[in-house]
CSV table of C-alpha atoms and ligand atoms in Angstrom, one decimal:
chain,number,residue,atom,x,y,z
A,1,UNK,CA,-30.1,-67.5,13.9
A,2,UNK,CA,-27.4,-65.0,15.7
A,3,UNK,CA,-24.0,-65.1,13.9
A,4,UNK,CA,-23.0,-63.8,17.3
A,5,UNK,CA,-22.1,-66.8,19.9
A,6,UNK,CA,-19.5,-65.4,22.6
A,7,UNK,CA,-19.8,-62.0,23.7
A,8,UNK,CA,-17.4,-60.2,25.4
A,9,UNK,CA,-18.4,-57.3,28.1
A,10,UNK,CA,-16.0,-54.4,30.3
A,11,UNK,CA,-16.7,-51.1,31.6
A,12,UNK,CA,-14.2,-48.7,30.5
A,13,UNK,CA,-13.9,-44.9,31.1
A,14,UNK,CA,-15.2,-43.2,34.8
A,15,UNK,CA,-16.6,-45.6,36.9
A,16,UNK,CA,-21.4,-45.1,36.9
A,17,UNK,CA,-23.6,-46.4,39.8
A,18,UNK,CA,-25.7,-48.8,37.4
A,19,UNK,CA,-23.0,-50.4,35.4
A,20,UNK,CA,-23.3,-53.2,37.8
A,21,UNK,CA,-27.0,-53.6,37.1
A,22,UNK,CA,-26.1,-53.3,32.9
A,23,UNK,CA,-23.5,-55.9,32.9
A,24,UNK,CA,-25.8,-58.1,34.8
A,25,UNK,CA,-28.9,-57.5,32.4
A,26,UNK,CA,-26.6,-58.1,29.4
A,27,UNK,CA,-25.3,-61.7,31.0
A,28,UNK,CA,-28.5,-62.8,31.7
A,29,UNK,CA,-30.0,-62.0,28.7
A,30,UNK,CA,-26.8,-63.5,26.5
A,31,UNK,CA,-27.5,-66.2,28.5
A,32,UNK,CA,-31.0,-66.8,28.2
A,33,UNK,CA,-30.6,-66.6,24.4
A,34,UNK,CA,-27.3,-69.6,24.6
A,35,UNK,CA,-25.3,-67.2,24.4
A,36,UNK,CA,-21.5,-67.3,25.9
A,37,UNK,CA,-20.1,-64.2,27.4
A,38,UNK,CA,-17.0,-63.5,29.4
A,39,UNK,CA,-16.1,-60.3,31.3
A,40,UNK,CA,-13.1,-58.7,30.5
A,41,UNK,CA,-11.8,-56.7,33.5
A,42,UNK,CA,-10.1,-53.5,33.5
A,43,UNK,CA,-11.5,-51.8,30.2
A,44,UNK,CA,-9.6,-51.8,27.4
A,45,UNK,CA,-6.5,-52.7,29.0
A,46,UNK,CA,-8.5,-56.6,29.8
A,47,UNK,CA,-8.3,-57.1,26.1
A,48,UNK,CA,-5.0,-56.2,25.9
A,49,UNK,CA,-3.5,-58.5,29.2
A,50,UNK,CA,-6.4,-61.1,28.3
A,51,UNK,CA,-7.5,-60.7,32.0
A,52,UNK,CA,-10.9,-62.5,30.9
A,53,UNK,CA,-13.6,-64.2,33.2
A,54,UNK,CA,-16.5,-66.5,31.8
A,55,UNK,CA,-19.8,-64.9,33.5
A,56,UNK,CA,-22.6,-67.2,34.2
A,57,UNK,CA,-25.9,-66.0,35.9
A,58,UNK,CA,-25.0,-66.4,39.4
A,59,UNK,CA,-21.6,-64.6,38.7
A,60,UNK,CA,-24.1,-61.4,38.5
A,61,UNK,CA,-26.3,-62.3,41.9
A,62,UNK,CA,-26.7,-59.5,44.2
A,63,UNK,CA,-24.5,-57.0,42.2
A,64,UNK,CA,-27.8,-54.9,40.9
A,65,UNK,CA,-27.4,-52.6,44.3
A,66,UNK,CA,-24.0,-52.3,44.2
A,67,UNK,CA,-22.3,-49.0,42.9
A,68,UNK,CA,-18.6,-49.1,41.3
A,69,UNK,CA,-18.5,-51.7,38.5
A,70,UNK,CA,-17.5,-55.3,39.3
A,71,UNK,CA,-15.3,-55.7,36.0
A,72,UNK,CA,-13.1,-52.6,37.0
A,73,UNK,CA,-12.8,-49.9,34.5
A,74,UNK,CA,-9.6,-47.9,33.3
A,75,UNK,CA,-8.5,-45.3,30.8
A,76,UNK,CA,-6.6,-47.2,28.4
A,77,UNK,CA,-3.6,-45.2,27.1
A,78,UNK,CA,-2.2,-48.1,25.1
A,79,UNK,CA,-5.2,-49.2,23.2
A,80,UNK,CA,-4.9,-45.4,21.9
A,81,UNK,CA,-1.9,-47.1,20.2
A,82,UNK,CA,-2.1,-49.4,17.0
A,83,UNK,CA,-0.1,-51.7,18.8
A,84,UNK,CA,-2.4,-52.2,21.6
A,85,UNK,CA,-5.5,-52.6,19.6
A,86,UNK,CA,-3.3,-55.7,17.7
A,87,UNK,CA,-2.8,-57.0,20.8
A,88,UNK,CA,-6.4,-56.6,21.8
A,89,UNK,CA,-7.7,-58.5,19.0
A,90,UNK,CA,-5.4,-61.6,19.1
A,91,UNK,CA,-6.3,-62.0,22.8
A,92,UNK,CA,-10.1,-61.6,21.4
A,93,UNK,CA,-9.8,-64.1,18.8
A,94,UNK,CA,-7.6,-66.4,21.0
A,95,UNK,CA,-10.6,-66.7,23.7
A,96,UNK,CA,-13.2,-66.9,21.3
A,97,UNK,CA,-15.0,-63.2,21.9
A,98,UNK,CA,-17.1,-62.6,18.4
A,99,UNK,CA,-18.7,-59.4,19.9
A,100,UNK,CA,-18.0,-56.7,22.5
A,101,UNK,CA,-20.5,-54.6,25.1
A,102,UNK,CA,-18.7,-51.4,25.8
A,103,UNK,CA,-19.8,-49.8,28.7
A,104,UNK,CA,-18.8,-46.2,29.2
A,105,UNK,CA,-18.6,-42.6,27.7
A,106,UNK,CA,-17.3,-40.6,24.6
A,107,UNK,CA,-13.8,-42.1,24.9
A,108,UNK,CA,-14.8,-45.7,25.1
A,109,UNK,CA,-16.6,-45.3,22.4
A,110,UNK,CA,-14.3,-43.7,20.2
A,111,UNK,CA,-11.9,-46.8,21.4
A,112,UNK,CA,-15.0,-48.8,20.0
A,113,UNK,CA,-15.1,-47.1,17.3
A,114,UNK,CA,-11.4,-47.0,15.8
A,115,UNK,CA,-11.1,-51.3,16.7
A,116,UNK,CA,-14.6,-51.7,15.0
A,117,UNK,CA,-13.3,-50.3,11.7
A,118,UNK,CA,-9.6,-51.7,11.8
A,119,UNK,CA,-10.5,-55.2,12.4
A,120,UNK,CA,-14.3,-55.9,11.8
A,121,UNK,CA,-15.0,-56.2,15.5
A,122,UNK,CA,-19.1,-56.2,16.0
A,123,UNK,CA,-19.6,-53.5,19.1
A,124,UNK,CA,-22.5,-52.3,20.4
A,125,UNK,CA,-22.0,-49.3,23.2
A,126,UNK,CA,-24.1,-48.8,26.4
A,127,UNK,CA,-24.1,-45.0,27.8
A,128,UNK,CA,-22.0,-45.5,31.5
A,129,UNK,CA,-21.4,-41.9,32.6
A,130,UNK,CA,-22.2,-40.0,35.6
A,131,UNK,CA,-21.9,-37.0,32.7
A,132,UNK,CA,-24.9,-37.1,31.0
A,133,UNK,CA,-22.9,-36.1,28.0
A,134,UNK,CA,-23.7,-38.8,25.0
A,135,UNK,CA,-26.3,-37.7,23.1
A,136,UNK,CA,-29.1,-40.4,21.7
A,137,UNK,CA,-29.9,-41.4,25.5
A,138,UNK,CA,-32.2,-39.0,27.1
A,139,UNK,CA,-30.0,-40.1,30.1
A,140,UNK,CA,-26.5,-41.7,30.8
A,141,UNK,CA,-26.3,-44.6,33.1
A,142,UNK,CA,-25.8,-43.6,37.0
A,143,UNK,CA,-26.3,-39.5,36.1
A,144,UNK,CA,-29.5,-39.8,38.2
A,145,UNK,CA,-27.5,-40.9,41.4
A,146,UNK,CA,-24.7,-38.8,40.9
A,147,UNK,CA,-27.6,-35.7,41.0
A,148,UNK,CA,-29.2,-37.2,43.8
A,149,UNK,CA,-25.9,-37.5,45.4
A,150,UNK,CA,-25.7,-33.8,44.5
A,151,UNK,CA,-28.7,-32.4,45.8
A,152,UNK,CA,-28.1,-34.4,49.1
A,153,UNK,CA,-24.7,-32.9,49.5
A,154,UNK,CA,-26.2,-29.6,48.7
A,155,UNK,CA,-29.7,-29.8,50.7
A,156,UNK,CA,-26.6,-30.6,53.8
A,157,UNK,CA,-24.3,-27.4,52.7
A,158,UNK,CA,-27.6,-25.3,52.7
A,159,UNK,CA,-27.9,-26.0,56.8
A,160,UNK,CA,-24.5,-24.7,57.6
A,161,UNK,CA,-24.8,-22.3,54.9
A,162,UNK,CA,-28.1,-20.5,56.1
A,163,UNK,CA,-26.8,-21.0,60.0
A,164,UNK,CA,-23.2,-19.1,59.1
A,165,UNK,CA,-24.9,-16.6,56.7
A,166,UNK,CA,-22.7,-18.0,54.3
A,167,UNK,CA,-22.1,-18.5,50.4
A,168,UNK,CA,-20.9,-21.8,49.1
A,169,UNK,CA,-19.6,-22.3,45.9
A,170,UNK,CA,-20.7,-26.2,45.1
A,171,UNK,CA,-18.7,-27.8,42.1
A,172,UNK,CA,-20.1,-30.8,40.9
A,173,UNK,CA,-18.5,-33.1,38.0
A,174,UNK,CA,-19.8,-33.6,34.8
A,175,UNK,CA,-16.7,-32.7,32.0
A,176,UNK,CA,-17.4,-30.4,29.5
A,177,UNK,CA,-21.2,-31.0,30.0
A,178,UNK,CA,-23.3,-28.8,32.7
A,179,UNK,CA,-26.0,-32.0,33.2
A,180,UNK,CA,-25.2,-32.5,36.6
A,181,UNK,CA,-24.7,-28.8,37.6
A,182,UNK,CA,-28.4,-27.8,36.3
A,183,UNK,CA,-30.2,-30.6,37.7
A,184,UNK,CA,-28.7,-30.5,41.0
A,185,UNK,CA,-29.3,-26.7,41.3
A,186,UNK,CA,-32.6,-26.6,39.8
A,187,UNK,CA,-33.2,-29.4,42.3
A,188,UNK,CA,-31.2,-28.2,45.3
A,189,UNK,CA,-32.8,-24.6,45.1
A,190,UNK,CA,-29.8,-23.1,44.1
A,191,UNK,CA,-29.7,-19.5,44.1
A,192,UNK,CA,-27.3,-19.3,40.7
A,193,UNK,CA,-25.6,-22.6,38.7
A,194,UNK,CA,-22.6,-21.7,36.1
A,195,UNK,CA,-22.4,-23.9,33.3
A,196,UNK,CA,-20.1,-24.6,30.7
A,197,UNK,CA,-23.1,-24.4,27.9
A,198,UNK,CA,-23.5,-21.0,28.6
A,199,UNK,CA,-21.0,-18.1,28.3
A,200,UNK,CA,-22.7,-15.0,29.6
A,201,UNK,CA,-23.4,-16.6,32.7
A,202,UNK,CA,-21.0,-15.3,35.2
A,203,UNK,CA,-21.8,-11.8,34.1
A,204,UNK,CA,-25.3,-12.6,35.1
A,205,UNK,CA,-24.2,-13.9,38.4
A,206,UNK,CA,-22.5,-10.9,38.9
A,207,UNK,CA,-25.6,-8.3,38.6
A,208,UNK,CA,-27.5,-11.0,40.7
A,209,UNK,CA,-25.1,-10.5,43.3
A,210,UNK,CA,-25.0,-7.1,42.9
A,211,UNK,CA,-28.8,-6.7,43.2
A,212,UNK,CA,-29.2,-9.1,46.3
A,213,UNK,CA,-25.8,-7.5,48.1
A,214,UNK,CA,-28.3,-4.2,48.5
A,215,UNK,CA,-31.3,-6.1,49.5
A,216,UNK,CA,-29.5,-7.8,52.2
A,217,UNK,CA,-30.4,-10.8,51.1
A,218,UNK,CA,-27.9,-13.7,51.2
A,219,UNK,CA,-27.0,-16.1,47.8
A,220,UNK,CA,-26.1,-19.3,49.7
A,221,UNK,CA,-25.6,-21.9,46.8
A,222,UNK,CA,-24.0,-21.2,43.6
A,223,UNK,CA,-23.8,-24.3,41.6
A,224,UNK,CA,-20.3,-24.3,39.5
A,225,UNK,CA,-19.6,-27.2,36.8
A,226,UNK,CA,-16.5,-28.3,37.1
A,227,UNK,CA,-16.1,-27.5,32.9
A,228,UNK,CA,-17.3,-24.2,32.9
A,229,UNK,CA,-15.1,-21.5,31.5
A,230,UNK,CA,-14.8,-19.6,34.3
A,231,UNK,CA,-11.9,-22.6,35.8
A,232,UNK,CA,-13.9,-23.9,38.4
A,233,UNK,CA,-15.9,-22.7,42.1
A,234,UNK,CA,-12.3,-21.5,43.4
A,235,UNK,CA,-12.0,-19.0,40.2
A,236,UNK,CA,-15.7,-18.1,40.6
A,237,UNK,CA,-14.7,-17.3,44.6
A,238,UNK,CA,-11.7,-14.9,43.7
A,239,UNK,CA,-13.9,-13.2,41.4
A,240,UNK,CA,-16.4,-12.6,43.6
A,241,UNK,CA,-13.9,-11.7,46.2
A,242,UNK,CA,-12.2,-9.3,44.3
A,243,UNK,CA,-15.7,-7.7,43.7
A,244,UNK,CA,-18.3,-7.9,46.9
A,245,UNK,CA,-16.3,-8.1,50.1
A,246,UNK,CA,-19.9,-8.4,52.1
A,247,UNK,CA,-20.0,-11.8,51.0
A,248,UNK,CA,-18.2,-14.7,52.8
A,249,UNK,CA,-17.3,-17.8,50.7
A,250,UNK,CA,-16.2,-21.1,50.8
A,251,UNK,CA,-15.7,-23.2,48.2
A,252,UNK,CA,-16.8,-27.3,48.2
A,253,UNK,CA,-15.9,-29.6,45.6
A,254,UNK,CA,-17.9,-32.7,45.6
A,255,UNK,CA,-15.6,-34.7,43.1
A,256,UNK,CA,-15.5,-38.1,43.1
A,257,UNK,CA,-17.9,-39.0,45.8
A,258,UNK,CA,-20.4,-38.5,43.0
A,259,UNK,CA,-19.3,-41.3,41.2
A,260,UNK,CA,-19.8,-43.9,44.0
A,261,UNK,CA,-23.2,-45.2,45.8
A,262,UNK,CA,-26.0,-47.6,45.6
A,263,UNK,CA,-27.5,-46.6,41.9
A,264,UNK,CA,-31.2,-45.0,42.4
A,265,UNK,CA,-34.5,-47.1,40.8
A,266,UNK,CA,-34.1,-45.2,37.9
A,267,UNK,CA,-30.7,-46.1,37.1
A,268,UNK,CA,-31.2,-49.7,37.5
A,269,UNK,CA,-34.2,-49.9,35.0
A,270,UNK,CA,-32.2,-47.8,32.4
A,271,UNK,CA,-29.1,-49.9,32.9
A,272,UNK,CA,-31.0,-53.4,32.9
A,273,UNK,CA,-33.3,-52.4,29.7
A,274,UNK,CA,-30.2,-51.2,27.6
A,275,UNK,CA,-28.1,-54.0,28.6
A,276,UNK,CA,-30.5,-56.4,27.7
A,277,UNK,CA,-31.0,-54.2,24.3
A,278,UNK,CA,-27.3,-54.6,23.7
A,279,UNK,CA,-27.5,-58.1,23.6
A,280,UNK,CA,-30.3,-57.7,21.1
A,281,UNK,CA,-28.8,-55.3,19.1
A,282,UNK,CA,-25.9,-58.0,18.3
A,283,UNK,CA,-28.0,-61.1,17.9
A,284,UNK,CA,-29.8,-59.0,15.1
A,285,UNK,CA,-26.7,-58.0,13.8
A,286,UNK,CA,-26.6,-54.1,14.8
A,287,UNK,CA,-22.7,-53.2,15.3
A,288,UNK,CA,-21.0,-49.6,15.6
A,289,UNK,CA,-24.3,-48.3,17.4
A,290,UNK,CA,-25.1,-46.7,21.1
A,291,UNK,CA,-28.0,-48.4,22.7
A,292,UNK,CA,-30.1,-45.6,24.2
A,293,UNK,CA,-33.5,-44.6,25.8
A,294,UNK,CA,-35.0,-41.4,24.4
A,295,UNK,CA,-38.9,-40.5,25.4
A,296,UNK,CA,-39.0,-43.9,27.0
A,297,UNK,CA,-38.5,-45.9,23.5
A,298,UNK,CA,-35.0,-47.5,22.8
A,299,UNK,CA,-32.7,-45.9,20.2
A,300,UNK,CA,-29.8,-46.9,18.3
A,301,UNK,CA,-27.3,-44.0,17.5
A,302,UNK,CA,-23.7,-44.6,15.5
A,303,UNK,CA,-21.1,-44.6,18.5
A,304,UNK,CA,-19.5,-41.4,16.5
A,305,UNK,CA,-22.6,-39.3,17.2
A,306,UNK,CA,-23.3,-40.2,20.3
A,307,UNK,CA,-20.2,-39.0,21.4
A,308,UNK,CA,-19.2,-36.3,19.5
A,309,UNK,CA,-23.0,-34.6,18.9
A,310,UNK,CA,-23.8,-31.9,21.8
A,311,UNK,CA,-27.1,-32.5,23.8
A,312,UNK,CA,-28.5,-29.4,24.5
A,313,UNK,CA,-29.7,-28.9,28.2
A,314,UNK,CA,-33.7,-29.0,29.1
A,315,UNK,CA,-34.0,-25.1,28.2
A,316,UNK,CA,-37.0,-25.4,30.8
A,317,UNK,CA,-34.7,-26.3,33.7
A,318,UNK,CA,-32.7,-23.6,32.5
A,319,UNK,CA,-35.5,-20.9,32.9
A,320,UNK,CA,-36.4,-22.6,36.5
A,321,UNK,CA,-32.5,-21.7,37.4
A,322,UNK,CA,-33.1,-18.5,36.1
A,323,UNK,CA,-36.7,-17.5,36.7
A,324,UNK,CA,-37.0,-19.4,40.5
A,325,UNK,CA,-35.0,-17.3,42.4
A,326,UNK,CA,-35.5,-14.6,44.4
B,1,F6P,O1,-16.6,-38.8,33.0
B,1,F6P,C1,-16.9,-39.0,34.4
B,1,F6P,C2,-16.0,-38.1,35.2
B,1,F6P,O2,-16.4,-38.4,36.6
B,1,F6P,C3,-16.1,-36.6,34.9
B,1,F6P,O3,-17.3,-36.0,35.5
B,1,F6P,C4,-14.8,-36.1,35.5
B,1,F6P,O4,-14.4,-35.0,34.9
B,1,F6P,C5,-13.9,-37.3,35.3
B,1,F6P,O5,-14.7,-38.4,35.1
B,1,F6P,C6,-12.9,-37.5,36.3
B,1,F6P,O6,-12.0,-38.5,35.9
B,1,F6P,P1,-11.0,-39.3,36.8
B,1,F6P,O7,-11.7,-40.2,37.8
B,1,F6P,O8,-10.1,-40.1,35.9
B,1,F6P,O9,-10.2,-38.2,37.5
């Protein structure tokens, strides 16, 4: 029998098409095993206003499509605070909440982790980042839609692009991590991607550029992650400004729009199985743990390494953005 009998569930951190679909695997499943579980809006700063919500089944009808998360999300700067986490857990204990579902990245789950050790809390953590950046999940909840949102944006720049004889520099989100830069250029057919994982990229870009400004031949994409050293696509543009006046930039940044949007197949079968997982993993007693799908099987990884240990890129979607150019 599951010591575990009210669960509480909130998406914390940067909003992932596919938390809607998690939250609603996890209710279902909580409540198929007679389970309680109440949503606690607003991430961490729900626990600490008690803004709490009983879910039932139906509460979760017809949200598996929808991007966004239902249960809001925030970046808690007061649960960073002893105070806060105090706070957190009298409101906890006052509505009956014996175990938490954090939704979210590296930050929530450091959150997690600090209110797990200071007051016994059971947590188990689902990966909800556009970022792809938590290693023990071959992939992050919602990072396939944000690429596909990506590559759409960048099949569209490619049109105007080719028409103007035009380069665009394309910065796409993802932190510290280049995920989302690689897959969208490999995908996109970008001509070059700059990563944050990789430091002698932009001297590579550079002899590209040199090599194809003789040949004529225009670079239209160059894919820039928003965390790679260089600053940004509006650094990369001045540098190569400053050197190859035969090209004619312009710079898009595709920000937020990747968070939003209807989450693809893909995301809704990785965020149903690891919610429903993360119910598991606290009826059989699991606590401090990422729920997480690597080679199709699911994995449980301590919340501290899955959000602190890098990920390495696919090195063979490194070689395509290298080696499938001309
Ligand atoms: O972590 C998700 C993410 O979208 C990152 O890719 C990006 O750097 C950050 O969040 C933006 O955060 P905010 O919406 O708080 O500006």
């Amino acid at each position: 029998m599951s010591k575990i009998k009210h669960i509480g569930i909130f998406t914390s951190g940067g909003d992932a098409p596919g938390m809607n679909a998690c939250i609603r695997a996890a209710v279902r499943t909580a409540h198929h095993n007679k389970l309680k579980i109440t949503g606690i809006y607003e991430g961490y700063d729900g626990l600490i206003n008690a803004k709490f919500k009983t879910l039932s089944p139906i509460d979760v009808s017809g949200i598996i499509q929808s991007g966004g998360t239902i249960l809001k999300s925030s970046r808690s700067a007061e649960f960073m605070t002893a105070e806060g986490r105090k706070k957190a857990f009298k409101n906890m204990k006052a509505k009956g909440i014996d175990a938490l579902i954090a939704i979210g990245g590296d930050g929530t789950f450091k959150g997690a982790e600090v209110f797990q050790e200071e007051y016994g809390v059971p947590v188990v953590g689902c990966p909800g980042t556009i970022d792809n950046n938590l290693y023990g999940t071959d992939f992050t909840i919602g990072f396939d839609t944000a690429c596909n949102t990506a590559v759409e944006a960048i099949d569209k720049i490619r049109d105007t692009a080719t028409s103007h004889n035009r380069m665009f520099l394309v910065e796409v989100m993802g932190k510290d991590a280049g995920y989302i830069a690689l897959h969208a250029c490999v995908a996109g057919g970008g001509e070059a991607v700059l990563l944050p994982e990789q430091i002698n990229d932009l001297p590579r870009l550079m002899r590209f550029l040199k090599e194809k400004s003789t040949g004529k031949i225009f670079a239209n994409i160059i894919v820039v992650a928003e965390g790679d050293e260089t600053g940004g696509a509006a650094e990369v543009e001045k540098l190569i400004n400053a050197n190859y006046s035969e090209y004619e930039t312009k710079v898009t940044v595709l920000g937020h729009l990747q968070r939003g949007g209807s989450p693809t197949c893909k995301d809704r079968l990785l965020a149903g199985k690891l919610g429903m997982f993360a119910v598991d993993a606290l009826m059989g007693g699991k606590t401090g743990v990422m729920v997480g799908e690597v080679h199709q099987k699911v994995q449980y990884t301590p919340l501290n390494i899955a959000g602190t240990t890098e990920k390495p890129l696919d090195p063979d979607l490194v070689r395509m953005s290298e080696t499938l150019v001309i």
